[in-house]
Tab-separated table of C-alpha atoms and ligand atoms in Angstrom:
chain	number	residue	atom	x	y	z
A	1	MET	CA	9.085	-24.593	1.159
A	2	ALA	CA	8.131	-20.968	1.670
A	3	LYS	CA	8.347	-18.700	-1.367
A	4	ARG	CA	11.540	-16.648	-1.781
A	5	TYR	CA	10.850	-12.986	-2.584
A	6	GLN	CA	13.227	-10.305	-3.843
A	7	ASN	CA	13.690	-6.563	-3.917
A	8	PHE	CA	12.831	-4.695	-7.108
A	9	ILE	CA	15.696	-2.303	-7.841
A	10	ALA	CA	16.714	-0.575	-11.073
A	11	GLY	CA	14.209	-2.557	-13.103
A	12	LYS	CA	15.230	-6.011	-11.802
A	13	TRP	CA	14.174	-8.476	-9.119
A	14	VAL	CA	17.264	-8.939	-6.939
A	15	ASP	CA	18.376	-10.281	-3.555
A	16	ALA	CA	19.794	-8.035	-0.849
A	17	LYS	CA	23.475	-7.371	-1.464
A	18	SER	CA	24.267	-8.917	1.918
A	19	GLY	CA	22.470	-12.114	0.854
A	20	GLU	CA	20.631	-12.038	4.195
A	21	THR	CA	16.914	-12.739	4.552
A	22	PHE	CA	14.048	-12.546	7.036
A	23	GLU	CA	10.826	-14.511	7.460
A	24	ASP	CA	7.266	-13.252	7.134
A	25	ARG	CA	5.015	-15.359	9.430
A	26	ASN	CA	1.271	-15.627	9.924
A	27	PRO	CA	0.260	-13.991	13.231
A	28	ALA	CA	-2.741	-16.349	13.509
A	29	ASN	CA	-0.435	-19.379	13.248
A	30	TRP	CA	3.234	-18.648	13.744
A	31	GLU	CA	4.193	-22.023	12.279
A	32	GLU	CA	3.161	-20.796	8.828
A	33	VAL	CA	5.876	-18.941	6.942
A	34	ILE	CA	4.346	-16.742	4.239
A	35	GLY	CA	7.632	-15.987	2.551
A	36	ILE	CA	11.358	-15.318	2.869
A	37	PHE	CA	12.371	-11.730	2.084
A	38	PRO	CA	15.650	-9.923	1.486
A	39	LYS	CA	17.074	-8.191	4.545
A	40	SER	CA	18.435	-5.126	2.840
A	41	GLY	CA	20.677	-2.271	3.904
A	42	LYS	CA	22.125	1.057	2.856
A	43	GLU	CA	23.919	-0.406	-0.192
A	44	ASP	CA	20.589	-1.631	-1.615
A	45	VAL	CA	18.963	1.730	-0.910
A	46	ASP	CA	21.826	3.520	-2.729
A	47	GLU	CA	21.125	1.542	-5.907
A	48	ALA	CA	17.391	2.064	-5.595
A	49	VAL	CA	17.750	5.835	-5.193
A	50	ALA	CA	20.155	6.043	-8.141
A	51	ALA	CA	17.639	4.170	-10.328
A	52	ALA	CA	14.760	6.387	-9.216
A	53	ARG	CA	16.863	9.456	-9.994
A	54	ARG	CA	17.710	8.157	-13.493
A	55	ALA	CA	14.051	7.473	-14.194
A	56	PHE	CA	12.807	10.856	-12.966
A	57	PRO	CA	13.320	12.951	-16.160
A	58	LYS	CA	11.656	10.241	-18.277
A	59	TRP	CA	8.733	9.610	-15.943
A	60	LYS	CA	7.944	13.272	-15.440
A	61	ALA	CA	7.958	13.849	-19.228
A	62	ILE	CA	4.933	11.556	-19.640
A	63	PRO	CA	1.742	13.656	-19.834
A	64	VAL	CA	-0.165	13.628	-16.537
A	65	PRO	CA	-3.361	12.095	-18.045
A	66	GLU	CA	-1.241	9.257	-19.441
A	67	ARG	CA	0.287	8.606	-16.017
A	68	GLY	CA	-3.298	8.606	-14.762
A	69	GLU	CA	-4.211	5.908	-17.266
A	70	ILE	CA	-1.399	3.706	-15.979
A	71	LEU	CA	-2.843	4.086	-12.476
A	72	LYS	CA	-6.298	3.269	-13.826
A	73	ARG	CA	-4.864	-0.020	-15.115
A	74	ALA	CA	-3.320	-0.616	-11.686
A	75	GLY	CA	-6.817	-0.160	-10.237
A	76	ASP	CA	-8.232	-2.661	-12.736
A	77	LEU	CA	-5.543	-5.210	-11.821
A	78	LEU	CA	-6.319	-4.698	-8.135
A	79	VAL	CA	-9.970	-5.423	-8.922
A	80	ALA	CA	-8.964	-8.635	-10.704
A	81	ARG	CA	-6.703	-9.742	-7.863
A	82	LYS	CA	-8.794	-8.366	-4.968
A	83	GLU	CA	-9.764	-11.702	-3.411
A	84	GLU	CA	-6.340	-13.276	-3.811
A	85	ILE	CA	-4.592	-10.269	-2.246
A	86	ALA	CA	-7.169	-10.043	0.559
A	87	ARG	CA	-6.465	-13.671	1.483
A	88	LEU	CA	-2.728	-13.134	1.366
A	89	MET	CA	-3.101	-10.031	3.544
A	90	THR	CA	-5.189	-11.879	6.125
A	91	ARG	CA	-2.537	-14.605	6.323
A	92	GLU	CA	0.187	-12.014	6.524
A	93	MET	CA	-1.186	-9.622	9.147
A	94	GLY	CA	-4.242	-11.273	10.642
A	95	LYS	CA	-7.220	-8.959	10.135
A	96	ILE	CA	-10.432	-10.596	8.980
A	97	LEU	CA	-11.266	-11.083	5.295
A	98	ALA	CA	-14.042	-8.478	5.237
A	99	GLU	CA	-11.442	-5.940	6.368
A	100	THR	CA	-8.634	-7.048	4.061
A	101	ARG	CA	-11.087	-6.854	1.147
A	102	GLY	CA	-11.864	-3.333	2.307
A	103	ASP	CA	-8.155	-2.558	2.455
A	104	VAL	CA	-7.667	-3.628	-1.184
A	105	GLN	CA	-10.816	-1.677	-2.117
A	106	GLU	CA	-9.271	1.454	-0.608
A	107	GLY	CA	-6.339	0.927	-2.990
A	108	ILE	CA	-8.738	0.518	-5.936
A	109	ASP	CA	-10.630	3.691	-4.999
A	110	THR	CA	-7.363	5.588	-4.670
A	111	ALA	CA	-6.192	4.390	-8.100
A	112	TYR	CA	-9.402	5.519	-9.780
A	113	TYR	CA	-9.295	8.845	-7.972
A	114	ALA	CA	-5.731	9.351	-9.237
A	115	PHE	CA	-6.883	8.470	-12.758
A	116	GLY	CA	-9.494	11.232	-12.589
A	117	GLU	CA	-7.046	13.655	-11.061
A	118	GLY	CA	-4.769	13.129	-14.072
A	119	ARG	CA	-7.288	15.043	-16.194
A	120	ARG	CA	-7.880	17.836	-13.701
A	121	PHE	CA	-4.423	18.528	-12.371
A	122	PHE	CA	-5.385	22.126	-11.845
A	123	GLY	CA	-3.309	25.181	-11.261
A	124	HIS	CA	-4.781	28.665	-10.808
A	125	THR	CA	-5.055	31.563	-13.200
A	126	VAL	CA	-5.100	34.833	-11.301
A	127	PRO	CA	-5.428	38.423	-12.557
A	128	SER	CA	-2.278	40.494	-12.546
A	129	GLU	CA	-2.177	43.901	-10.872
A	130	LEU	CA	-0.557	45.227	-14.066
A	131	PRO	CA	-2.069	45.561	-17.545
A	132	ASN	CA	-1.049	43.160	-20.307
A	133	LYS	CA	0.309	40.632	-17.895
A	134	PHE	CA	-0.906	37.112	-17.122
A	135	ASN	CA	-0.390	35.196	-13.843
A	136	MET	CA	-0.828	31.510	-13.176
A	137	THR	CA	0.386	28.627	-11.064
A	138	MET	CA	1.217	25.136	-12.205
A	139	ARG	CA	2.234	21.926	-10.474
A	140	MET	CA	5.632	20.389	-10.937
A	141	PRO	CA	7.029	17.021	-9.891
A	142	ILE	CA	9.571	17.150	-7.071
A	143	GLY	CA	11.931	14.208	-7.606
A	144	VAL	CA	12.614	11.003	-5.696
A	145	ALA	CA	10.107	10.133	-2.982
A	146	GLY	CA	10.870	7.815	-0.067
A	147	ILE	CA	7.710	5.900	0.898
A	148	ILE	CA	7.769	4.175	4.305
A	149	THR	CA	4.572	2.379	5.294
A	150	PRO	CA	3.076	0.416	8.220
A	151	TRP	CA	1.616	-3.093	8.398
A	152	ASN	CA	-1.943	-2.312	9.533
A	153	PHE	CA	-3.164	-1.180	6.082
A	154	PRO	CA	-0.649	-2.949	3.832
A	155	MET	CA	-2.382	-2.015	0.560
A	156	ALA	CA	-4.424	1.080	1.381
A	157	ILE	CA	-1.660	3.167	2.946
A	158	PRO	CA	1.041	2.426	0.313
A	159	SER	CA	-1.507	3.199	-2.403
A	160	TRP	CA	-2.473	6.517	-0.745
A	161	LYS	CA	1.139	7.560	-1.019
A	162	ILE	CA	2.426	5.834	-4.147
A	163	PHE	CA	-0.426	6.590	-6.572
A	164	PRO	CA	-0.415	10.367	-5.967
A	165	ALA	CA	3.408	10.405	-5.904
A	166	LEU	CA	3.523	8.753	-9.325
A	167	LEU	CA	0.684	10.789	-10.780
A	168	CYS	CA	2.506	13.974	-9.811
A	169	GLY	CA	5.549	12.751	-11.750
A	170	ASN	CA	7.829	11.636	-8.938
A	171	THR	CA	9.762	8.375	-8.896
A	172	LEU	CA	10.154	6.382	-5.736
A	173	VAL	CA	11.830	4.067	-3.304
A	174	PHE	CA	9.298	2.064	-1.293
A	175	LYS	CA	10.060	0.395	2.034
A	176	PRO	CA	7.040	-1.509	3.321
A	177	ALA	CA	6.705	-2.747	6.900
A	178	SER	CA	8.660	-5.947	7.444
A	179	ASP	CA	5.491	-7.548	8.865
A	180	THR	CA	3.671	-7.171	5.513
A	181	PRO	CA	6.186	-7.468	2.671
A	182	ALA	CA	4.126	-9.900	0.569
A	183	THR	CA	1.212	-7.476	0.072
A	184	ALA	CA	3.729	-4.806	-0.920
A	185	ASN	CA	5.252	-7.211	-3.427
A	186	ALA	CA	1.820	-7.711	-5.014
A	187	LEU	CA	1.350	-3.938	-5.297
A	188	VAL	CA	4.686	-3.490	-7.068
A	189	GLU	CA	3.924	-6.367	-9.466
A	190	ILE	CA	0.642	-4.665	-10.303
A	191	LEU	CA	2.227	-1.256	-10.904
A	192	LEU	CA	4.777	-2.818	-13.251
A	193	GLU	CA	2.141	-4.765	-15.139
A	194	ALA	CA	0.059	-1.591	-15.412
A	195	GLY	CA	2.943	0.101	-17.182
A	196	VAL	CA	4.880	2.129	-14.629
A	197	MET	CA	8.406	2.608	-15.948
A	198	PRO	CA	10.418	-0.086	-14.108
A	199	GLU	CA	13.124	2.208	-12.731
A	200	ALA	CA	10.488	4.625	-11.435
A	201	ILE	CA	9.452	2.218	-8.708
A	202	ASN	CA	11.979	0.577	-6.435
A	203	LEU	CA	11.025	-1.816	-3.650
A	204	VAL	CA	13.500	-2.412	-0.828
A	205	HIS	CA	12.582	-4.778	2.004
A	206	GLY	CA	14.108	-4.688	5.457
A	207	SER	CA	13.957	-2.993	8.815
A	208	GLY	CA	13.131	0.615	9.548
A	209	ALA	CA	16.466	1.104	11.286
A	210	SER	CA	18.582	0.014	8.315
A	211	VAL	CA	16.486	0.519	5.153
A	212	GLY	CA	14.059	3.194	6.372
A	213	MET	CA	16.731	5.411	7.892
A	214	ALA	CA	19.007	4.954	4.853
A	215	ILE	CA	16.188	6.339	2.693
A	216	VAL	CA	15.528	9.223	5.096
A	217	ARG	CA	19.230	10.163	5.227
A	218	HIS	CA	19.957	9.724	1.526
A	219	PRO	CA	20.952	13.117	0.064
A	220	ASP	CA	19.288	12.341	-3.259
A	221	VAL	CA	15.844	11.614	-1.782
A	222	ASP	CA	13.754	14.781	-1.965
A	223	LEU	CA	10.684	13.909	0.052
A	224	ILE	CA	9.565	11.380	2.624
A	225	SER	CA	6.058	10.132	3.283
A	226	PHE	CA	5.838	8.075	6.467
A	227	THR	CA	3.018	6.489	8.467
A	228	GLY	CA	3.875	5.018	11.863
A	229	SER	CA	4.464	5.981	15.474
A	230	SER	CA	5.004	9.532	16.724
A	231	ALA	CA	8.330	8.481	18.273
A	232	VAL	CA	9.719	7.294	14.925
A	233	GLY	CA	8.116	10.237	13.105
A	234	LYS	CA	10.064	12.675	15.284
A	235	VAL	CA	13.362	10.960	14.470
A	236	ILE	CA	12.536	10.964	10.742
A	237	ASN	CA	11.582	14.628	10.780
A	238	ALA	CA	14.766	15.613	12.603
A	239	GLU	CA	16.982	13.599	10.239
A	240	ALA	CA	15.210	14.713	7.071
A	241	GLY	CA	15.212	18.294	8.307
A	242	LYS	CA	18.998	18.389	8.072
A	243	ASP	CA	18.664	18.314	4.268
A	244	LEU	CA	15.430	20.374	4.224
A	245	LYS	CA	13.529	17.415	2.796
A	246	ARG	CA	9.801	17.699	2.503
A	247	VAL	CA	8.229	15.297	4.996
A	248	SER	CA	4.638	14.108	5.464
A	249	LEU	CA	3.999	12.300	8.742
A	250	GLU	CA	0.894	10.350	9.690
A	251	LEU	CA	1.480	9.321	13.302
A	252	GLY	CA	-0.195	8.140	16.488
A	253	GLY	CA	-3.682	8.633	17.797
A	254	LYS	CA	-5.670	8.265	21.000
A	255	ASN	CA	-9.055	8.621	19.401
A	256	ALA	CA	-12.197	8.975	21.465
A	257	GLN	CA	-15.874	8.411	20.934
A	258	ILE	CA	-18.232	10.545	23.031
A	259	VAL	CA	-21.714	9.217	23.815
A	260	MET	CA	-24.116	11.864	25.136
A	261	ASP	CA	-27.190	11.117	27.247
A	262	ASP	CA	-29.527	11.800	24.304
A	263	ALA	CA	-27.702	9.468	21.898
A	264	ASP	CA	-29.187	6.475	20.115
A	265	LEU	CA	-27.431	3.961	22.357
A	266	GLU	CA	-27.777	0.973	20.038
A	267	LEU	CA	-26.166	2.948	17.240
A	268	ALA	CA	-23.403	4.198	19.528
A	269	LEU	CA	-22.801	0.621	20.665
A	270	GLU	CA	-22.332	-0.655	17.105
A	271	GLY	CA	-19.982	2.271	16.530
A	272	VAL	CA	-17.709	1.634	19.477
A	273	LEU	CA	-17.547	-2.131	18.884
A	274	TRP	CA	-16.377	-1.500	15.325
A	275	GLY	CA	-14.117	1.405	16.273
A	276	ALA	CA	-12.405	-0.276	19.214
A	277	PHE	CA	-12.171	-3.908	18.130
A	278	GLY	CA	-12.162	-3.704	14.309
A	279	THR	CA	-8.649	-4.525	13.006
A	280	THR	CA	-8.073	-5.771	16.585
A	281	GLY	CA	-7.723	-2.119	17.602
A	282	GLN	CA	-4.698	-1.692	15.354
A	283	ARG	CA	-5.714	1.370	13.382
A	284	CYS	CA	-4.337	4.879	13.794
A	285	THR	CA	-8.018	5.780	13.821
A	286	ALA	CA	-9.070	3.101	16.358
A	287	THR	CA	-11.332	4.130	19.229
A	288	SER	CA	-9.235	3.695	22.338
A	289	ARG	CA	-11.202	5.972	24.667
A	290	LEU	CA	-14.940	5.953	25.211
A	291	ILE	CA	-16.275	9.079	26.905
A	292	LEU	CA	-19.698	8.450	28.406
A	293	HIS	CA	-22.199	10.885	29.842
A	294	GLU	CA	-22.854	9.899	33.462
A	295	LYS	CA	-26.605	9.507	32.863
A	296	ILE	CA	-26.117	6.607	30.456
A	297	HIS	CA	-22.736	5.370	31.738
A	298	ASP	CA	-23.764	2.270	33.684
A	299	GLN	CA	-26.356	1.133	31.164
A	300	PHE	CA	-23.991	1.612	28.233
A	301	VAL	CA	-21.093	-0.194	29.925
A	302	GLU	CA	-23.353	-3.145	30.598
A	303	MET	CA	-24.483	-3.269	26.949
A	304	LEU	CA	-20.881	-2.918	25.762
A	305	VAL	CA	-19.360	-5.611	27.965
A	306	ASP	CA	-22.103	-8.008	26.989
A	307	ARG	CA	-21.534	-7.515	23.269
A	308	ALA	CA	-17.733	-7.330	23.426
A	309	SER	CA	-17.610	-10.598	25.375
A	310	LYS	CA	-19.342	-12.287	22.431
A	311	ILE	CA	-16.886	-11.175	19.751
A	312	ARG	CA	-15.778	-14.282	17.855
A	313	ILE	CA	-11.984	-14.451	17.854
A	314	GLY	CA	-9.899	-16.587	15.528
A	315	ASN	CA	-8.213	-16.938	12.160
A	316	GLY	CA	-9.413	-14.121	9.894
A	317	LEU	CA	-9.765	-16.507	6.933
A	318	ASP	CA	-12.809	-18.017	8.698
A	319	GLU	CA	-15.775	-15.902	7.572
A	320	ASN	CA	-17.454	-16.347	10.985
A	321	VAL	CA	-14.601	-14.758	12.859
A	322	GLN	CA	-14.997	-11.113	13.904
A	323	MET	CA	-11.543	-10.350	15.315
A	324	GLY	CA	-8.132	-11.718	14.349
A	325	PRO	CA	-4.794	-11.712	16.181
A	326	VAL	CA	-2.491	-8.786	16.853
A	327	ILE	CA	0.478	-8.401	14.567
A	328	ASN	CA	3.306	-10.093	16.485
A	329	GLN	CA	4.675	-11.225	19.803
A	330	ALA	CA	6.323	-7.930	20.685
A	331	GLN	CA	3.076	-6.033	20.115
A	332	ARG	CA	1.119	-8.504	22.223
A	333	GLU	CA	3.581	-7.977	25.059
A	334	ILE	CA	3.204	-4.204	24.820
A	335	ILE	CA	-0.583	-4.546	25.000
A	336	HIS	CA	-0.350	-6.814	28.019
A	337	GLN	CA	2.069	-4.411	29.667
A	338	TYR	CA	-0.480	-1.596	29.249
A	339	VAL	CA	-3.151	-3.748	30.865
A	340	ARG	CA	-0.904	-4.127	33.918
A	341	ILE	CA	-0.238	-0.398	33.927
A	342	GLY	CA	-3.990	0.281	33.848
A	343	GLN	CA	-4.568	-2.000	36.817
A	344	GLU	CA	-1.716	-0.414	38.759
A	345	GLU	CA	-3.130	3.025	38.036
A	346	GLY	CA	-6.416	1.976	39.631
A	347	ALA	CA	-8.643	1.540	36.578
A	348	LYS	CA	-11.135	-1.314	36.810
A	349	LEU	CA	-10.791	-4.159	34.307
A	350	VAL	CA	-14.276	-5.351	33.336
A	351	LEU	CA	-13.438	-7.540	30.327
A	352	GLY	CA	-10.423	-9.395	28.935
A	353	GLY	CA	-6.960	-8.299	29.971
A	354	HIS	CA	-5.194	-11.464	28.848
A	355	PRO	CA	-3.872	-13.262	25.765
A	356	TYR	CA	-6.548	-15.381	24.090
A	357	GLU	CA	-5.462	-19.004	23.759
A	358	GLU	CA	-8.556	-21.091	23.042
A	359	GLY	CA	-8.078	-24.043	20.653
A	360	GLU	CA	-6.127	-23.160	17.511
A	361	CYS	CA	-5.570	-19.644	18.826
A	362	LYS	CA	-2.798	-21.044	21.019
A	363	LYS	CA	-0.521	-20.858	18.008
A	364	GLY	CA	-1.162	-17.188	17.293
A	365	TRP	CA	-0.772	-13.744	18.828
A	366	PHE	CA	-4.373	-13.363	19.973
A	367	TYR	CA	-5.517	-11.012	22.731
A	368	ALA	CA	-8.970	-10.853	24.306
A	369	PRO	CA	-11.113	-7.726	23.821
A	370	THR	CA	-10.309	-5.641	26.881
A	371	ILE	CA	-12.331	-2.919	28.598
A	372	PHE	CA	-11.370	-0.690	31.514
A	373	VAL	CA	-13.857	1.492	33.396
A	374	ASP	CA	-13.223	4.110	36.106
A	375	VAL	CA	-10.449	5.475	33.918
A	376	LYS	CA	-9.177	8.954	34.787
A	377	PRO	CA	-8.255	11.140	31.798
A	378	SER	CA	-4.668	11.515	33.039
A	379	MET	CA	-3.952	7.764	33.310
A	380	ARG	CA	-1.411	6.340	30.886
A	381	ILE	CA	-4.054	4.005	29.398
A	382	ALA	CA	-6.049	7.155	28.553
A	383	GLN	CA	-3.059	9.063	27.182
A	384	GLU	CA	-0.774	6.674	25.291
A	385	GLU	CA	-1.430	4.856	22.045
A	386	ILE	CA	-1.708	1.106	22.778
A	387	PHE	CA	-2.499	-0.264	19.291
A	388	GLY	CA	-4.529	-3.245	20.405
A	389	PRO	CA	-8.053	-4.249	21.473
A	390	VAL	CA	-8.052	-2.185	24.663
A	391	LEU	CA	-10.746	0.395	25.415
A	392	SER	CA	-10.632	2.906	28.277
A	393	VAL	CA	-14.001	4.217	29.470
A	394	ILE	CA	-14.163	7.687	31.049
A	395	LYS	CA	-17.251	9.136	32.736
A	396	VAL	CA	-18.173	12.835	32.288
A	397	SER	CA	-21.080	15.041	33.297
A	398	SER	CA	-21.407	17.544	30.406
A	399	LEU	CA	-20.623	18.182	26.756
A	400	GLU	CA	-17.947	20.705	27.740
A	401	GLU	CA	-16.238	18.166	29.962
A	402	ALA	CA	-16.504	15.474	27.283
A	403	ILE	CA	-14.809	17.694	24.715
A	404	ALA	CA	-12.130	18.807	27.192
A	405	VAL	CA	-11.338	15.161	27.978
A	406	LEU	CA	-11.331	14.276	24.286
A	407	ASN	CA	-8.906	17.133	23.581
A	408	GLY	CA	-6.677	16.355	26.547
A	409	THR	CA	-4.026	14.218	24.854
A	410	ARG	CA	-0.942	14.844	22.721
A	411	TYR	CA	-2.748	13.429	19.705
A	412	GLY	CA	-5.538	14.551	17.408
A	413	LEU	CA	-6.372	12.211	14.541
A	414	SER	CA	-9.973	11.006	14.650
A	415	SER	CA	-12.907	11.732	16.953
A	416	SER	CA	-16.577	10.924	17.227
A	417	ILE	CA	-19.693	12.061	19.030
A	418	TYR	CA	-23.063	10.354	19.264
A	419	THR	CA	-25.865	12.791	20.016
A	420	GLN	CA	-29.305	13.662	18.629
A	421	ASP	CA	-28.850	17.310	19.567
A	422	VAL	CA	-27.872	19.340	16.534
A	423	ASN	CA	-26.474	22.142	18.696
A	424	ALA	CA	-24.230	19.746	20.591
A	425	ALA	CA	-23.058	18.239	17.302
A	426	TYR	CA	-22.061	21.612	15.861
A	427	ARG	CA	-20.315	22.639	19.087
A	428	ALA	CA	-18.337	19.415	18.918
A	429	ILE	CA	-17.423	20.026	15.263
A	430	ARG	CA	-16.135	23.464	16.237
A	431	ASP	CA	-14.358	22.627	19.493
A	432	ILE	CA	-12.862	19.166	19.012
A	433	GLU	CA	-9.138	19.294	18.241
A	434	ALA	CA	-8.722	16.575	15.623
A	435	GLY	CA	-8.140	16.196	11.913
A	436	ILE	CA	-11.313	14.110	11.542
A	437	THR	CA	-14.640	14.347	13.398
A	438	TYR	CA	-17.535	11.953	12.912
A	439	ILE	CA	-21.088	12.758	13.988
A	440	ASN	CA	-23.044	9.601	14.815
A	441	GLY	CA	-20.383	7.394	13.287
A	442	PRO	CA	-17.328	5.612	14.730
A	443	THR	CA	-13.774	6.999	14.635
A	444	ILE	CA	-12.868	4.700	11.736
A	445	GLY	CA	-14.154	4.779	8.192
A	446	ALA	CA	-12.156	7.363	6.258
A	447	GLU	CA	-12.940	7.570	2.526
A	448	CYS	CA	-10.085	7.876	0.063
A	449	HIS	CA	-11.304	11.066	-1.584
A	450	MET	CA	-11.371	13.067	1.659
A	451	PRO	CA	-8.349	14.618	3.390
A	452	PHE	CA	-6.899	12.317	6.062
A	453	GLY	CA	-4.596	13.386	8.872
A	454	GLY	CA	-4.404	14.855	12.318
A	455	VAL	CA	-3.336	17.715	14.529
A	456	LYS	CA	-0.789	17.968	17.363
A	457	GLU	CA	1.594	14.988	17.585
A	458	THR	CA	-0.449	13.010	15.084
A	459	GLY	CA	1.414	14.648	12.254
A	460	ASN	CA	3.178	17.668	10.849
A	461	GLY	CA	0.304	19.418	9.158
A	462	HIS	CA	0.032	17.541	5.879
A	463	ARG	CA	-2.996	15.583	4.738
A	464	GLU	CA	-3.167	12.360	2.802
A	465	GLY	CA	-6.155	11.406	0.708
A	466	GLY	CA	-8.435	13.540	-1.417
A	467	TRP	CA	-7.123	16.487	-3.377
A	468	THR	CA	-4.838	17.587	-0.552
A	469	VAL	CA	-2.235	14.827	-0.942
A	470	TYR	CA	-1.467	16.150	-4.447
A	471	ASP	CA	-0.195	19.331	-2.823
A	472	PHE	CA	2.314	17.347	-0.825
A	473	PHE	CA	3.649	15.474	-3.849
A	474	SER	CA	4.015	18.486	-6.124
A	475	GLU	CA	5.864	21.748	-6.115
A	476	ILE	CA	3.944	24.873	-7.113
A	477	LYS	CA	5.466	27.068	-9.783
A	478	THR	CA	4.195	30.634	-10.104
A	479	VAL	CA	4.359	31.946	-13.664
A	480	TYR	CA	4.157	35.582	-14.847
A	481	VAL	CA	3.781	36.318	-18.552
A	482	ASP	CA	4.250	39.975	-19.435
A	483	PHE	CA	2.966	40.748	-22.924
A	484	SER	CA	3.130	44.541	-22.637
A	485	GLY	CA	6.468	44.758	-24.441
A	486	ARG	CA	7.938	47.049	-21.785
A	487	LEU	CA	9.352	46.835	-18.270
A	488	GLN	CA	6.466	46.943	-15.808
A	489	ARG	CA	7.522	47.272	-12.191
A	490	ALA	CA	5.018	45.711	-9.815
A	491	GLN	CA	4.110	47.813	-6.780
A	492	ILE	CA	5.796	50.851	-8.389
A	493	ASP	CA	4.604	51.662	-11.900
A	494	ASN	CA	0.964	51.034	-11.053
A	495	ARG	CA	0.975	53.274	-7.970
B	1	UN1	C1	-4.990	3.819	9.610
B	1	UN1	O1	-5.499	3.428	10.635
B	1	UN1	O2	-3.762	3.954	9.549
B	1	UN1	O3	-10.563	5.256	8.503
B	1	UN1	C2	-5.750	4.131	8.383
B	1	UN1	C3	-10.054	4.152	8.574
B	1	UN1	C4	-9.379	3.542	7.373
B	1	UN1	C5	-7.978	4.007	7.265
B	1	UN1	C6	-7.200	3.858	8.534
B	1	UN1	N1	-10.118	3.836	6.177
B	1	UN1	O4	-10.013	3.546	9.630
């Protein structure tokens, strides 16, 4: 019998009010049910928001360093449970163990960063233009945060949002992706054990349409942090905008790696294999376009196809496997649809292009590593986010053209260039339109203490990670202290 899980609302583990449930299945073997979860709705969200609101004055009254210590304990508990959670995550969403361990590690790093931040939650002191007057800024909590997260980084992404939100003194309602509810459950257990006030964290499982939108529309939710597709992000922003909610959106990408003719080709090859096929291509930062200088194009494609054809595909729990399944049936169909579109558009398929059904893989949502060459920058497979192991190769004849092609999409999350020419590297740093640029590294590999986010339709200008996410989760108060004992009129009495 599969384990029955519950929501965590108002300090208690409870079923959905409707009594309905949904199944969480292993994408590497759809016969395995990981757990049964509550299929919640607006009525569950209403209770969760009310609890978060009640907890807010109490949670924000705790000194920031003390909240940091609670998050430190959460980090310690993640360390203790790292292997167990990594295994659960691999069963739940398919990526290989090395990657799910990395995902939990990103949560650990984020917890320890938050712990440190608790003792340096800086404001500014700034001179006044008037005598005997003191100016400063301080950070204030905002209120109830709605946290809506995807399935591709089931621990890292929730922790990027939840740890800073809590450190800043906000309480929250958390809706994890319905493909990865068990990892989210483990995170909430850990936060409670670490000492987060129970009503401050509310977990509501269910679909984006019913639970997610109920959070976004709830008048008593003050801010929304969402990672997912640009299409859904636009709907969330429009809805939340009606109440002037603060919204942070981390959305789609169509990330490219450029390889110049002077690049270390072996290094660039390792980079694109990891960037395009790591996490089965299901990262917002995945490399889905490869822009090759014409002088090395044919040689590099040959090297790439050879190596990509040898990627070992299978159940991510097997340490020899290099690439797991995609998340579910619907996603596999979308990927396959894009392969057909690419062929119809006239791109040349040189590897893969079909579901992968060898042996045990028959029972899972596997897809072969897929490479297209002769791709034109305007083709849909070079413009739209596919979220699968599909790479589109585009040939160019100069650095300028490479950067123009790289910039020529609606998105701008991550980017990469392989070159030995320091001038080319600095031009790329200056001219690439993206939130993240790697020099001689793949498009994936963000570190938790650096700002993370993108330009154009990848987001709405906010950054997660690093020190910047603390700006999103706090309100700035400007304070003036006049100790002159008289009315001093700024701009007037001093002129
Ligand atoms: C994501 O794809 O949504 O840089 C996040 C990386 C990871 C985070 C990716 N550290 O690929």
